[in-house]
Each structure stands twice: as structure tokens, then as C-alpha cells.
JSON list of C-alpha atoms in Angstrom, two decimals:
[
{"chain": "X", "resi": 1, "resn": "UNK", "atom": "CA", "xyz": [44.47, 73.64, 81.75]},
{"chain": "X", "resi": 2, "resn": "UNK", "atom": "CA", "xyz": [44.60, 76.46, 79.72]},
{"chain": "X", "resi": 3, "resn": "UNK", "atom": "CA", "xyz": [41.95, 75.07, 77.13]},
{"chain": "X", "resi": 4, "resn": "UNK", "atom": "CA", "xyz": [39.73, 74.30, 80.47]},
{"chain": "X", "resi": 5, "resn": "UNK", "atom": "CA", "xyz": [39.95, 78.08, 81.95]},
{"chain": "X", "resi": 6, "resn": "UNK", "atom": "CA", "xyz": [39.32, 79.23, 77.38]},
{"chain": "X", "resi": 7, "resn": "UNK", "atom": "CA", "xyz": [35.92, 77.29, 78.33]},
{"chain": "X", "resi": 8, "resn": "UNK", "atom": "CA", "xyz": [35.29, 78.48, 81.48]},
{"chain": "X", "resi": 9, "resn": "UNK", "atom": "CA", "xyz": [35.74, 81.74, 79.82]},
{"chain": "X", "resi": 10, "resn": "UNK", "atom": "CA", "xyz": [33.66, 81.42, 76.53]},
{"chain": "X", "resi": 11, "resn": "UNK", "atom": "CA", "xyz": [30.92, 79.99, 78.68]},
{"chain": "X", "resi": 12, "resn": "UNK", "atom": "CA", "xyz": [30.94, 83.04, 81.70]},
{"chain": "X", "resi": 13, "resn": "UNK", "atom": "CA", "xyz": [30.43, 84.97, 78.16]},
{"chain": "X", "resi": 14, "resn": "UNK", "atom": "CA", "xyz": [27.57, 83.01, 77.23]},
{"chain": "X", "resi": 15, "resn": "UNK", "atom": "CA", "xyz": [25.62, 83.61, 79.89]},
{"chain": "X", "resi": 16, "resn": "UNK", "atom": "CA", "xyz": [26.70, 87.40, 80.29]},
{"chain": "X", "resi": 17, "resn": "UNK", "atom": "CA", "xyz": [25.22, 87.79, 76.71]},
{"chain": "X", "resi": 18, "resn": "UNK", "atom": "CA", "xyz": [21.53, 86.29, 78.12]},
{"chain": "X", "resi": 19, "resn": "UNK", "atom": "CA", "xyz": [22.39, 82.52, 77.19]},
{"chain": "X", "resi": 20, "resn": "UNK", "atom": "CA", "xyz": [20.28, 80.20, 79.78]},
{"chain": "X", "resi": 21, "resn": "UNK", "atom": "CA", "xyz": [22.38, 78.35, 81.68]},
{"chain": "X", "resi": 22, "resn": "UNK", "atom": "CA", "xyz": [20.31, 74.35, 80.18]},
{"chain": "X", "resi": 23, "resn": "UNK", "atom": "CA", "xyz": [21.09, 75.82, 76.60]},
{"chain": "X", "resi": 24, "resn": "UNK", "atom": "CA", "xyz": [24.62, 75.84, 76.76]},
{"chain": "X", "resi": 25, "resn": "UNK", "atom": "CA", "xyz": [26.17, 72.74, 75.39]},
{"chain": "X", "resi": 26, "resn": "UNK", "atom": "CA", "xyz": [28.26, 71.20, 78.21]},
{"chain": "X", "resi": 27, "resn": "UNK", "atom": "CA", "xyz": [28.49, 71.79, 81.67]},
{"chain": "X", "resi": 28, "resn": "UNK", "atom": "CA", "xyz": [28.42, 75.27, 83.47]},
{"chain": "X", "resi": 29, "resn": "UNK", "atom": "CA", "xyz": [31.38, 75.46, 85.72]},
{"chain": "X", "resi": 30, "resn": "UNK", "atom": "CA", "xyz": [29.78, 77.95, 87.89]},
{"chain": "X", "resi": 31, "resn": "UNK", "atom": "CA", "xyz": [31.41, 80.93, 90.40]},
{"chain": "X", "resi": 32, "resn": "UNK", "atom": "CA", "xyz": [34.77, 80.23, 88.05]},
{"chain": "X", "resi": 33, "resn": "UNK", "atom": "CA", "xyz": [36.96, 83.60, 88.84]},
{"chain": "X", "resi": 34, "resn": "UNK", "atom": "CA", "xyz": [39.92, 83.31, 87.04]},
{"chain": "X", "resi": 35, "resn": "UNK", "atom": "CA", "xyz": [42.39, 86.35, 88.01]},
{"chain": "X", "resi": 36, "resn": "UNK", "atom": "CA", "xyz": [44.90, 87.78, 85.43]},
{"chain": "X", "resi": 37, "resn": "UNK", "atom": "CA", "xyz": [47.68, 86.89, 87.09]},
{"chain": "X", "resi": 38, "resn": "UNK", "atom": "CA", "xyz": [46.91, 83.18, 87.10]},
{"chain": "X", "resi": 39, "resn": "UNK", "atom": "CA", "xyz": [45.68, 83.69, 83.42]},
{"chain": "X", "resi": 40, "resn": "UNK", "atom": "CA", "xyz": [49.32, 84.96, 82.26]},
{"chain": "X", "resi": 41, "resn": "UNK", "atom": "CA", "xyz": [51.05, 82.39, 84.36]},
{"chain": "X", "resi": 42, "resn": "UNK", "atom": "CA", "xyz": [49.44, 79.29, 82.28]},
{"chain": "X", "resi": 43, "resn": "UNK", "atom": "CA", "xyz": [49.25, 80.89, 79.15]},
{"chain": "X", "resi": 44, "resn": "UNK", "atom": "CA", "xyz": [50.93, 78.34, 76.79]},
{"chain": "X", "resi": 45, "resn": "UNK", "atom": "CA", "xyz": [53.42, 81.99, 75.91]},
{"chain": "X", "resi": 46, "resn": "UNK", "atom": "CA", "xyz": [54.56, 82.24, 79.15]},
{"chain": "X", "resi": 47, "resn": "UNK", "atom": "CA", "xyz": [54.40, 79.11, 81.10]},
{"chain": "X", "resi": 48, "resn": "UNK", "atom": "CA", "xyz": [55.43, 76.75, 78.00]},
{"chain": "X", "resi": 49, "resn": "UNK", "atom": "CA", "xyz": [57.82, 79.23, 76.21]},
{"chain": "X", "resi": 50, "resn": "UNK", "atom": "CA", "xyz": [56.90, 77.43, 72.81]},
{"chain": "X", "resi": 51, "resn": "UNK", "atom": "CA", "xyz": [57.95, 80.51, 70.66]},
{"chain": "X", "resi": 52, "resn": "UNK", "atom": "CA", "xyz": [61.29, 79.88, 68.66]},
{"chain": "X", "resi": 53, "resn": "UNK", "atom": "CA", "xyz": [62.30, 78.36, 65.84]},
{"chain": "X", "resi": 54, "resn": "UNK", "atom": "CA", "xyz": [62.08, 74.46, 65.22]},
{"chain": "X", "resi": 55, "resn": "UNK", "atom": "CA", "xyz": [62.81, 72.76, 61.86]},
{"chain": "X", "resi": 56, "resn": "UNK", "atom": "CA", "xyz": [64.17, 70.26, 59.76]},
{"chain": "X", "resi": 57, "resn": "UNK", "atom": "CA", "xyz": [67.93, 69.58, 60.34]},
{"chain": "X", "resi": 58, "resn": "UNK", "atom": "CA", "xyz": [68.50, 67.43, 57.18]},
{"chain": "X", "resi": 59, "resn": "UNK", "atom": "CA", "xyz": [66.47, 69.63, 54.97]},
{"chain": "X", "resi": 60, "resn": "UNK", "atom": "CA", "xyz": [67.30, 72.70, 56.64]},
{"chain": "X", "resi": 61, "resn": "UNK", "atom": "CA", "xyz": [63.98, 73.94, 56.57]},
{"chain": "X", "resi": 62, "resn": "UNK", "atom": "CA", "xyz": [62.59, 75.89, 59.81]},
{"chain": "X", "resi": 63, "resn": "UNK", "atom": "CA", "xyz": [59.62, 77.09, 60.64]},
{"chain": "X", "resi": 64, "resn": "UNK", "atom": "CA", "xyz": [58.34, 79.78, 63.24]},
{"chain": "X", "resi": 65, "resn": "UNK", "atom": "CA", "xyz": [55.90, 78.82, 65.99]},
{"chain": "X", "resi": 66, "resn": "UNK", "atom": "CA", "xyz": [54.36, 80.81, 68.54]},
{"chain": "X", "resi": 67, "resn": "UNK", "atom": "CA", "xyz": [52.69, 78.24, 70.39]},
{"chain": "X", "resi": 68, "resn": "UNK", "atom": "CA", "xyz": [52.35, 74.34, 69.51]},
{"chain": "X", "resi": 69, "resn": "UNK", "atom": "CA", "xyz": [49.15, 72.24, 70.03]},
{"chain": "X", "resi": 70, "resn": "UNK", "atom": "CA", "xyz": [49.31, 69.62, 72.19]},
{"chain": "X", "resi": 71, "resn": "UNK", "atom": "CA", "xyz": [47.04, 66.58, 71.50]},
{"chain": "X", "resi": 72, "resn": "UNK", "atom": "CA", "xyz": [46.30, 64.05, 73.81]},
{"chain": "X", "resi": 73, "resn": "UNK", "atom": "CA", "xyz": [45.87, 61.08, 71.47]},
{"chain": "X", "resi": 74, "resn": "UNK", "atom": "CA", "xyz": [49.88, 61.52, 70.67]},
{"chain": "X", "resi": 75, "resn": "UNK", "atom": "CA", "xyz": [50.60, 60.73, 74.63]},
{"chain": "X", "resi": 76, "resn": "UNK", "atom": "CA", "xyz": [51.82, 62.80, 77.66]},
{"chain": "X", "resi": 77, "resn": "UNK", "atom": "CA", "xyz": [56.05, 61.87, 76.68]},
{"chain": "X", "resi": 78, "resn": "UNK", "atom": "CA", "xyz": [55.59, 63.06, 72.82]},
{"chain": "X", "resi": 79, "resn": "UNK", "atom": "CA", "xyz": [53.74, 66.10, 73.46]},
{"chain": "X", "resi": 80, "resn": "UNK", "atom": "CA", "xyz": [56.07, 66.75, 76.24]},
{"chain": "X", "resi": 81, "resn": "UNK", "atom": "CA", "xyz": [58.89, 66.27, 74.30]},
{"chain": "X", "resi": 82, "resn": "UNK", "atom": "CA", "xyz": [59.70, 69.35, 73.04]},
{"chain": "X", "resi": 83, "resn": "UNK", "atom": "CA", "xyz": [60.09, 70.69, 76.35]},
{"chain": "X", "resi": 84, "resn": "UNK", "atom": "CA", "xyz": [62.98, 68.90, 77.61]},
{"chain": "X", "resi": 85, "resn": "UNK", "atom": "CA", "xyz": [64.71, 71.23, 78.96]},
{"chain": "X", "resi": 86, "resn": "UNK", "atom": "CA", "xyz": [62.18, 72.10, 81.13]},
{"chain": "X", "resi": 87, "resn": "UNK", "atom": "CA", "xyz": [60.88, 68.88, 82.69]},
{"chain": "X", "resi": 88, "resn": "UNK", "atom": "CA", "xyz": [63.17, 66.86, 85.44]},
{"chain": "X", "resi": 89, "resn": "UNK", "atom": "CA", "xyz": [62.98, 63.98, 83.53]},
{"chain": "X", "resi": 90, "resn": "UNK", "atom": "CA", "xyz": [65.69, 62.29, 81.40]},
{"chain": "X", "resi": 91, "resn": "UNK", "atom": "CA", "xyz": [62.67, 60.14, 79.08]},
{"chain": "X", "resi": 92, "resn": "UNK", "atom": "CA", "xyz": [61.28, 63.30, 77.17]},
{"chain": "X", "resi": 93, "resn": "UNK", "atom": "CA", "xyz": [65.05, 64.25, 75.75]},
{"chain": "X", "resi": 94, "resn": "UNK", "atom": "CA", "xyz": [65.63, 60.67, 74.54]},
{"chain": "X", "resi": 95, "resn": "UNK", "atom": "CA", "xyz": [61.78, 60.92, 72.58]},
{"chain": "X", "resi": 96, "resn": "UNK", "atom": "CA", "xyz": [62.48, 64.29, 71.28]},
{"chain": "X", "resi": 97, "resn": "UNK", "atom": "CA", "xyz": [65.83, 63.22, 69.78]},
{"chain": "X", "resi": 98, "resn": "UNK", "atom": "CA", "xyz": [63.32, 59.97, 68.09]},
{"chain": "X", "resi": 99, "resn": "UNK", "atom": "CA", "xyz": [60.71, 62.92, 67.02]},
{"chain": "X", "resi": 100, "resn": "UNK", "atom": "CA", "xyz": [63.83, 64.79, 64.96]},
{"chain": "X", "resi": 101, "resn": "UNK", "atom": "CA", "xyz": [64.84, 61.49, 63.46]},
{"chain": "X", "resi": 102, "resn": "UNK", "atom": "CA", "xyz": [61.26, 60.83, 62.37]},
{"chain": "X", "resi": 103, "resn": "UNK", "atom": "CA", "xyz": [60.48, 57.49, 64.58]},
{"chain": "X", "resi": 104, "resn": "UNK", "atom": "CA", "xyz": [56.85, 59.43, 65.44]},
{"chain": "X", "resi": 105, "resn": "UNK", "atom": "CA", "xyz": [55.58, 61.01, 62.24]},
{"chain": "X", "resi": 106, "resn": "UNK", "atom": "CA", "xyz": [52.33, 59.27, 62.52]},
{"chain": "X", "resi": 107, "resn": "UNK", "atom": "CA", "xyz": [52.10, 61.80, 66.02]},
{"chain": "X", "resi": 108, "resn": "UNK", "atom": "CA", "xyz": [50.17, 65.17, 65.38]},
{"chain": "X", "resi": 109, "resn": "UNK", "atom": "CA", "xyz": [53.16, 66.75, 66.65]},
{"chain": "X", "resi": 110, "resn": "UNK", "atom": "CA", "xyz": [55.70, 66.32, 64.15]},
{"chain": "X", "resi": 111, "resn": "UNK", "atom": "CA", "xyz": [53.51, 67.10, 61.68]},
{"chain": "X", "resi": 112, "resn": "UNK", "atom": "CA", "xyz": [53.30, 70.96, 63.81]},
{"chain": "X", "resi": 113, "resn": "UNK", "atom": "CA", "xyz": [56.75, 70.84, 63.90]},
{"chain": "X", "resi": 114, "resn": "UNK", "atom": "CA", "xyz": [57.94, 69.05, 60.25]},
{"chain": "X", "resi": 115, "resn": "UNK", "atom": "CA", "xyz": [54.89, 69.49, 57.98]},
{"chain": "X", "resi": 116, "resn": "UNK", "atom": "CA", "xyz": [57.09, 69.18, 55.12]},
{"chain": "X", "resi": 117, "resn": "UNK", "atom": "CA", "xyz": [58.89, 65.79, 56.04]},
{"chain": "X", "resi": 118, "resn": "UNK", "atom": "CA", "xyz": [56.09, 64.24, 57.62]},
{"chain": "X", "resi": 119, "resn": "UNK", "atom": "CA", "xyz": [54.10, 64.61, 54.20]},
{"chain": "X", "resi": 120, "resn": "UNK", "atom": "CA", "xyz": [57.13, 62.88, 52.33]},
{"chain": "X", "resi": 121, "resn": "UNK", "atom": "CA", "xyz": [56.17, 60.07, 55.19]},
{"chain": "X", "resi": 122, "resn": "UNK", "atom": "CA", "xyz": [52.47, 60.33, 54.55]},
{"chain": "X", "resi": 123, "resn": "UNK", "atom": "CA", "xyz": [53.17, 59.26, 50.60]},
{"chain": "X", "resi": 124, "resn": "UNK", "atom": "CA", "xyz": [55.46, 56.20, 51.53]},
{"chain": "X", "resi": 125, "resn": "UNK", "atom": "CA", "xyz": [53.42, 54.84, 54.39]},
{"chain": "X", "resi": 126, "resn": "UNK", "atom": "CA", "xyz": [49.55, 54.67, 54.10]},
{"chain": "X", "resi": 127, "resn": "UNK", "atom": "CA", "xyz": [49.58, 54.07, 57.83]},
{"chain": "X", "resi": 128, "resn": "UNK", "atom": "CA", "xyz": [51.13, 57.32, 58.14]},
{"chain": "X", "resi": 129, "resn": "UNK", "atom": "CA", "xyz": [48.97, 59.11, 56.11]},
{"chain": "X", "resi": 130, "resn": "UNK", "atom": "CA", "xyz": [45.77, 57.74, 57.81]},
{"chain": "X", "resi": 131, "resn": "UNK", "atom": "CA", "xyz": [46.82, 58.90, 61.03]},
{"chain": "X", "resi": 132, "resn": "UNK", "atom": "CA", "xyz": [47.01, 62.39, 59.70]},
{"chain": "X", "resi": 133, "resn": "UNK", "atom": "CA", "xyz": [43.86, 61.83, 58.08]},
{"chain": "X", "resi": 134, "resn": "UNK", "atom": "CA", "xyz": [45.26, 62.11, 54.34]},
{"chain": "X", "resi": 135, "resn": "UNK", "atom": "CA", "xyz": [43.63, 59.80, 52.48]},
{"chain": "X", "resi": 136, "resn": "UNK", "atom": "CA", "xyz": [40.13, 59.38, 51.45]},
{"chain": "X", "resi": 137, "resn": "UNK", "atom": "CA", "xyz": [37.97, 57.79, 52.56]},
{"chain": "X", "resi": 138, "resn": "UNK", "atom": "CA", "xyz": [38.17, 54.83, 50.09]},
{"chain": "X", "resi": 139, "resn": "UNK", "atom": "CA", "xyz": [41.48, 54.76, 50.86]},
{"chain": "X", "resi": 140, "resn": "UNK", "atom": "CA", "xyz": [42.55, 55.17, 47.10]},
{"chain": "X", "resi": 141, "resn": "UNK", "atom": "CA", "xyz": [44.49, 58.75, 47.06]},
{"chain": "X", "resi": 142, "resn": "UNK", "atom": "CA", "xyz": [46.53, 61.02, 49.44]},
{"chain": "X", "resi": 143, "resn": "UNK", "atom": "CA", "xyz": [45.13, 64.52, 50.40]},
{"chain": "X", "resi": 144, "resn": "UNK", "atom": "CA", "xyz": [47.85, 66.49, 51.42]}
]
């Protein structure tokens, strides 16, 4: 939702700067008033509370993240996962405690929250690596 009201936005801004409406490259939502309130209540900051520290347990590396970014391909459970302690749902605790092992390192978000491990996993699995789009395109030798 919140990437839908960014577009909403960008175009609005578009056409206040003299854009024509049949230039712009997707579809006008038109007569979209968004008011702040509604804004700060599905900011990813506020409604998501993504800001904290996650990490590697065995390594004991952590990393600070304002904000992760949630990509559909992953699915709905892993990229709700990290939020299971806010969802009234028992499946999205269970995956999260499968994303720290490293069961889904081929899923874009491990490699937000573990870039370091999942990069170990990109060298020993090609599979891996492809999915994160770390090999060539001959498929001869890792980019990351």
C-alpha cells in the first residue's frame, strides 16, 4: 500500500510540474487525496515498526535496519515473517525461526536481513546464488 500511495504521489507531481496526463507511463489514479494522517499511519516506520536490530546469531554479526523491503516473489508468510509478533497467526513465528536457521536463503529477505551468511550460501549452492542473481550470465562465476 504504501508503494501504491509513493505512486499516486510521484504521479500527482507529474502532472503538477505540466506532465500530460497520456505521457505518463502507467495509469493516472485520478482525484487521489491522500491526508497526512493516513500517510503516517502506513508508513512502513510506523505501521511496520521494522527499525531494530536483526543479525546473525551464530556469527554474531548484526546489522541496523530502518525499514526492510518486502518482495512479493518471496511470498506473503516469508515477508511476513519478521513480524510475528504482530500478526494473530501462529505460521509466521514457525517460518521466521526457519529464516534464522537459513531454510530460505534463496528468499530476498534473508539476504536484507543476513547478507553476510546468505553469500556463504550463494558460493555452495548455485541455485542459491541464481536466485539472488549472482552469477553471470554464463553461469561460470559468482558476483557477489
Amino acid at each position: 500500500m504504501t508503494q501504491e500511495l509513493e505512486q499516486i504521489e510521484y504521479r500527482q507531481g507529474m502532472l503538477e510540474k505540466g506532465m500530460k496526463p497520456n505521457t505518463l507511463p502507467v495509469k493516472i489514479w485520478r482525484r487521489a487525496k491522500i491526508p497526512a494522517d493516513v500517510r503516517a499511519a502506513i508508513s512502513a516506520e510506523s505501521l511496520l515498526g521494522l527499525g531494530g536490530l536483526y543479525g546473525d546469531k551464530k556469527t554474531g554479526d548484526p546489522m541496523e535496519y530502518d525499514y526492510l523491503k518486502l518482495i512479493l516473489t518471496d511470498g506473503v508468510i516469508l515477508n511476513i515473517a519478521p513480524l510475528w509478533e504482530l500478526v494473530p497467526w501462529n505460521e509466521p513465528k514457525k517460518y521466521w525461526e526457519e529464516l534464522q536457521e537459513g531454510k530460505y536463503d534463496w528468499s530476498h529477505i534473508a539476504y536484507q536481513l543476513w547478507p553476510e551468511r546468505v553469500k556463504e550460501a550463494c558460493k555452495k549452492n548455485r541455485s542459491i546464488a541464481i536466485a539472488h542473481g549472482a552469477v553471470d550470465r554464463n553461469l561460470r562465476g559468482m558476483l557477489l
